[in-house]
Short mmCIF file of C-alpha atoms in Angstrom, two decimals:
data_model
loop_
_atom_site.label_atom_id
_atom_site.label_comp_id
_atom_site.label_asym_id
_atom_site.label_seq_id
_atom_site.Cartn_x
_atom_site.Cartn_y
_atom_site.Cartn_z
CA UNK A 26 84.64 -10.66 -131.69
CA UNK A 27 84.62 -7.72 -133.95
CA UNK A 28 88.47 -6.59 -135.05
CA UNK A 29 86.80 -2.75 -134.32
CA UNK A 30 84.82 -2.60 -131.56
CA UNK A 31 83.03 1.05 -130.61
CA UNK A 32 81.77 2.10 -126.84
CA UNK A 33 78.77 2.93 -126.37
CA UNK A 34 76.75 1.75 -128.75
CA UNK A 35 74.52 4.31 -127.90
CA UNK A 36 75.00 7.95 -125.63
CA UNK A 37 72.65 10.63 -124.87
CA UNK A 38 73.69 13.43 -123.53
CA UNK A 39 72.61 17.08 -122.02
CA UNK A 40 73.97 19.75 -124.66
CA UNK A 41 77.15 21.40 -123.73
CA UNK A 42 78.06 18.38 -122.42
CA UNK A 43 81.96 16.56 -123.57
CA UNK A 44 81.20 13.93 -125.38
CA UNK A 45 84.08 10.65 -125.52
CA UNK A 46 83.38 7.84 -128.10
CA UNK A 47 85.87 5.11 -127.70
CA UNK A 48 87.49 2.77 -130.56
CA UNK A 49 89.49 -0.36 -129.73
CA UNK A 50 90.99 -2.43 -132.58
CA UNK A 51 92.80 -5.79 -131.92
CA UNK A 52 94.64 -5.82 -135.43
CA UNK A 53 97.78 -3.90 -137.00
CA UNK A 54 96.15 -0.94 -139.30
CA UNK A 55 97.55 1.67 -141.11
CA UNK A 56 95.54 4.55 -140.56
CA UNK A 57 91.91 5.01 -138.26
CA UNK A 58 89.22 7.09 -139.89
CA UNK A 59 86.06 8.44 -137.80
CA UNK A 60 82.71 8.71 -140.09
CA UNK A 61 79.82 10.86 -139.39
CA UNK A 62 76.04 9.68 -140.41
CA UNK A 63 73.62 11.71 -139.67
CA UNK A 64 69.72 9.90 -139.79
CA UNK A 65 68.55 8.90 -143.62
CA UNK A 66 72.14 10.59 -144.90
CA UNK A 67 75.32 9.86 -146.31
CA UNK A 68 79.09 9.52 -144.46
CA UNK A 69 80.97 12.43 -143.71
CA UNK A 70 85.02 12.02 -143.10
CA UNK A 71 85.88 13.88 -139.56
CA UNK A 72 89.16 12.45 -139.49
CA UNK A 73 92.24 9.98 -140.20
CA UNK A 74 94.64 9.04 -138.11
CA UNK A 75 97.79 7.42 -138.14
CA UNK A 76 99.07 8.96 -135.11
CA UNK A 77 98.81 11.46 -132.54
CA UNK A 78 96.18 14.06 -132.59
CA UNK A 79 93.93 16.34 -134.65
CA UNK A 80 91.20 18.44 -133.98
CA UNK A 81 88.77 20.47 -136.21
CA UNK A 82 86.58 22.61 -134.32
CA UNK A 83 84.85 21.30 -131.44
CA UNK A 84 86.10 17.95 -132.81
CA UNK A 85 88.95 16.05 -131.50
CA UNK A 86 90.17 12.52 -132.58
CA UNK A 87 93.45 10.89 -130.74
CA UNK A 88 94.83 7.67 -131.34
CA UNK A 89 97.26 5.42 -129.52
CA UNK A 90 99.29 2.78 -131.44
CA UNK A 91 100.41 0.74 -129.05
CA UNK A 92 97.59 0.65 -126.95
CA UNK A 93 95.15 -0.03 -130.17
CA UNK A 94 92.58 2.72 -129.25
CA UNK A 95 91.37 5.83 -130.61
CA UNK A 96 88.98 8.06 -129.35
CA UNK A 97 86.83 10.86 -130.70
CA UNK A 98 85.75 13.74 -128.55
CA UNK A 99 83.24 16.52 -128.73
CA UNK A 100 83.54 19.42 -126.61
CA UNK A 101 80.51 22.21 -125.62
CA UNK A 102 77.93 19.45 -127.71
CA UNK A 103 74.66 20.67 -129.61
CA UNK A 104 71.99 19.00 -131.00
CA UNK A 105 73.23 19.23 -134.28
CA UNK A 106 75.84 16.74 -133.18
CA UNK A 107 73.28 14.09 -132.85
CA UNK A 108 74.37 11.67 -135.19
CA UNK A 109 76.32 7.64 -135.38
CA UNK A 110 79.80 8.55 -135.51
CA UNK A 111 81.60 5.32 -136.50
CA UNK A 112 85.68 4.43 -136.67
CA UNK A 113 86.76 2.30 -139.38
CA UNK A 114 90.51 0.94 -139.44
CA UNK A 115 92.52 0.20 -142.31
CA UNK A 116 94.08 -3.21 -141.81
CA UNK A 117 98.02 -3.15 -143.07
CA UNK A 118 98.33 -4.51 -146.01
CA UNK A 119 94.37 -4.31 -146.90
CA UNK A 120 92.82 -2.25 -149.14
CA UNK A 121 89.19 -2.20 -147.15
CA UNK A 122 88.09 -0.53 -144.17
CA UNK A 123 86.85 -2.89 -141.19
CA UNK A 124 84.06 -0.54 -139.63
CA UNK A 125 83.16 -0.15 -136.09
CA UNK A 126 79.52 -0.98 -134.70
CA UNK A 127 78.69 2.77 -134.62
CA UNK A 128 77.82 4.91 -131.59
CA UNK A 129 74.33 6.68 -132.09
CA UNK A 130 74.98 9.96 -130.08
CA UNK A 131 71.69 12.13 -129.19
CA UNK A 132 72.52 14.88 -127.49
CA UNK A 133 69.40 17.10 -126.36
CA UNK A 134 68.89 20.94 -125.93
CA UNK B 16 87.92 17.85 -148.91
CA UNK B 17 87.65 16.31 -151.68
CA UNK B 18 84.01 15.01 -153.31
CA UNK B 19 82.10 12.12 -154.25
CA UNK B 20 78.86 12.35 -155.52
CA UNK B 21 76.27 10.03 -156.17
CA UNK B 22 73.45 10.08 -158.76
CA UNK B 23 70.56 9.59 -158.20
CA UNK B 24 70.32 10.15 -154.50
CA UNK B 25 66.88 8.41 -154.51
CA UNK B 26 65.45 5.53 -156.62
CA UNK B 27 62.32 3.59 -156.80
CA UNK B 28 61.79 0.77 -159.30
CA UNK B 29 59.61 -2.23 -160.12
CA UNK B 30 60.78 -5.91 -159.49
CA UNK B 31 62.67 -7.14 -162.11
CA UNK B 32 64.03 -3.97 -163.57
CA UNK B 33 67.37 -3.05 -163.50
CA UNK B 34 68.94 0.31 -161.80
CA UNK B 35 72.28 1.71 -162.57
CA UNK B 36 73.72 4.08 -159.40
CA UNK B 37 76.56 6.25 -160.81
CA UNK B 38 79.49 7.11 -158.17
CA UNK B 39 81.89 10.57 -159.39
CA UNK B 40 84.86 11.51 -157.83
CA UNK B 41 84.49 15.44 -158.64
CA UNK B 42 87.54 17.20 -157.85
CA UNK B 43 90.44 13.76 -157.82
CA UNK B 44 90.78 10.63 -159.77
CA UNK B 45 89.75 7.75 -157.85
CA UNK B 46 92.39 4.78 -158.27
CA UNK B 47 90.45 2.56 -156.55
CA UNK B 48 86.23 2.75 -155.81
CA UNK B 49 84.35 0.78 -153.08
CA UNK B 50 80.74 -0.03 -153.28
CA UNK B 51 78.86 -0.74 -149.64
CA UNK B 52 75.54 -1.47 -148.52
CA UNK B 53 73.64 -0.12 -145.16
CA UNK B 54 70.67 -1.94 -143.69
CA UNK B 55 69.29 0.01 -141.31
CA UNK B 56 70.44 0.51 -138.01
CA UNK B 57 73.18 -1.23 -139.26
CA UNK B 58 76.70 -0.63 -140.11
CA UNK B 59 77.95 -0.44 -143.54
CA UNK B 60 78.56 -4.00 -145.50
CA UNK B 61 81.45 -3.81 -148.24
CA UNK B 62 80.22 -5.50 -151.51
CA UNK B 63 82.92 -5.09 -153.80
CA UNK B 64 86.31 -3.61 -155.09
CA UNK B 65 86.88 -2.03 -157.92
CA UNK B 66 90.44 -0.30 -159.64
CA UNK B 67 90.43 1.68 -162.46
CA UNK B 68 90.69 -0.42 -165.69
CA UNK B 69 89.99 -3.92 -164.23
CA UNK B 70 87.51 -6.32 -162.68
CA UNK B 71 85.82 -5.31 -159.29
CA UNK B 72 86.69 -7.87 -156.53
CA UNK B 73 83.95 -8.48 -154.67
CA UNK B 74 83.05 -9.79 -151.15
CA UNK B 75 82.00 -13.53 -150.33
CA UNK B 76 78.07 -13.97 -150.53
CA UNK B 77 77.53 -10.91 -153.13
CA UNK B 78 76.46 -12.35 -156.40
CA UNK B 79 78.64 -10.74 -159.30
CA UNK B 80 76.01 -11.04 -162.10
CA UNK B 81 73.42 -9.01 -159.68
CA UNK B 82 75.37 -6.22 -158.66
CA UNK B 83 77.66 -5.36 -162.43
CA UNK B 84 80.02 -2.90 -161.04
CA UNK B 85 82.19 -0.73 -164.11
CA UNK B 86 85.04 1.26 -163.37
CA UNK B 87 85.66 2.53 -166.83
CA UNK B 88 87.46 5.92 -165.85
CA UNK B 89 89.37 7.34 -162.66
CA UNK B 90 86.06 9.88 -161.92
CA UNK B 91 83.34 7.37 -162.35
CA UNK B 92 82.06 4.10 -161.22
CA UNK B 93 78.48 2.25 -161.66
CA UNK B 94 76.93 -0.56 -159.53
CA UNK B 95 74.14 -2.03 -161.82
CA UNK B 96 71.20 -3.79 -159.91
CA UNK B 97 69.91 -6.26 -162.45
CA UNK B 98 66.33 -7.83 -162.27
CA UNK B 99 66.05 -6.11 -159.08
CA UNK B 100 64.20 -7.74 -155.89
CA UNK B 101 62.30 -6.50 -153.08
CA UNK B 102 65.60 -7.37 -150.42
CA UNK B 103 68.26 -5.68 -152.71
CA UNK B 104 66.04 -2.36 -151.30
CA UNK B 105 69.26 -0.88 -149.22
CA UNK B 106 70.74 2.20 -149.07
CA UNK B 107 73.75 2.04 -151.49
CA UNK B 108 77.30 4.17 -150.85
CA UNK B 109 80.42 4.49 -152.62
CA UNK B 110 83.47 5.40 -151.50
CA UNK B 111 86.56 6.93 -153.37
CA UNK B 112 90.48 6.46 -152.82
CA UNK B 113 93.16 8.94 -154.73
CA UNK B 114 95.78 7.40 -155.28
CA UNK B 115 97.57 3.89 -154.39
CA UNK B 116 98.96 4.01 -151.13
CA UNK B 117 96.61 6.94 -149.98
CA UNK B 118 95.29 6.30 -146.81
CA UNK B 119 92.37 9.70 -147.46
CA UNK B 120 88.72 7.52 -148.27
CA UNK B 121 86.35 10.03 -149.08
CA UNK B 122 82.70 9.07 -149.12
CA UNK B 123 79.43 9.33 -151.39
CA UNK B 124 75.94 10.58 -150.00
CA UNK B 125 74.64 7.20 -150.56
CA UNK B 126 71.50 6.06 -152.97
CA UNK B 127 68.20 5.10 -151.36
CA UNK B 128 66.72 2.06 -153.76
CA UNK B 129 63.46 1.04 -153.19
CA UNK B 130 61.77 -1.89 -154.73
CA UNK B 131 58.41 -2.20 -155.02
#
């Protein structure tokens, strides 16, 4: 078993649609980061978290400590959103990132 | 946000050449630099560590004399695929760190190597 572990793998969705992407980790981290890929590109940094909540737009990450999960939400979704969105947690103590599976999101017009 | 760019974006060589990806930290110094691969569909595989000033630490099964990674300043680091193969074709992306301590990772666009 993965120490991240992303639901769904993979989401389509109707645009305009909220979207939820969940991350579950089953280790102590210091800080949760959610990565944007779009297809044949490099990694975009939406967030990091070490608590609490942020948003950015039509973006919105939350994470709960004790319950190890973070989630990433998209509200009113376009196709431009279509992407893998992926969490990556910091371990305490590590220096690396331990990366999520990915969620491929499609969402279409 | 900060940015990390990587040169060239796209690379095509011959088997048995050697290609040198260059990874800039443009507006921060970057204590510590992290080299990944991507297969694709796949997630992104961490190949090595590397702080400013000393050796890279890299991950079990990468091969240290194939992938030469230099971190001779806090704005640049280079992965250097010697006598390149067919299977080290991957798309290649760095990833930057400020300071010690910093949790803020900021990533690279990512090289495309091809080998023919």
């Amino acid at each position: 078993k993965n120490e991240v572990e992303q639901s769904p793998q993979n989401l389509t969705a109707q645009e305009g649609e909220f979207i939820t992407i969940n991350c579950s980790y089953s280790v102590g981290i210091s800080a949760l980061h959610w990565l944007q890929q779009h297809p044949g590109g490099g990694i975009v940094s939406l967030f990091m978290l070490s608590s609490g909540k942020k948003k950015h737009g039509r973006l919105i990450a939350t994470i709960n400590i004790q319950e190890k999960h973070s989630s990433l939400h998209i509200t009113a979704s376009h196709p431009r959103d279509s992407a893998v969105y992926i969490c990556a947690a910091r371990i305490q103590g590590a220096q690396k990132l331990v990366f999520g599976q990915g969620t491929r999101l499609t969402i279409n017009p | 946000g900060a940015v990390v760019s990587q040169h060239p974006s796209r690379v095509i060589c011959k088997s048995g050449t050697s290609v040198k990806i260059e990874c800039r930290s443009l507006d921060f110094q970057a204590t510590t630099m992290f080299w990944y691969r991507q297969f694709p569909k796949q997630s992104l595989m961490l190949m090595a560590t590397s702080n400013e000033g000393s050796k890279a630490t890299y991950e079990q099964g990468v091969e240290k004399d194939k992938f030469l990674i230099n971190h001779a300043s806090l704005t640049l680091s280079t992965l250097t695929v010697t006598s390149a193969h067919p299977e080290d074709s991957s798309f290649y992306i760095c990833s930057a760190r400020a300071v010690a301590g910093s949790e803020e990772q900021y990533f690279g666009p990512g090289t495309r190597l091809t080998v023919t």
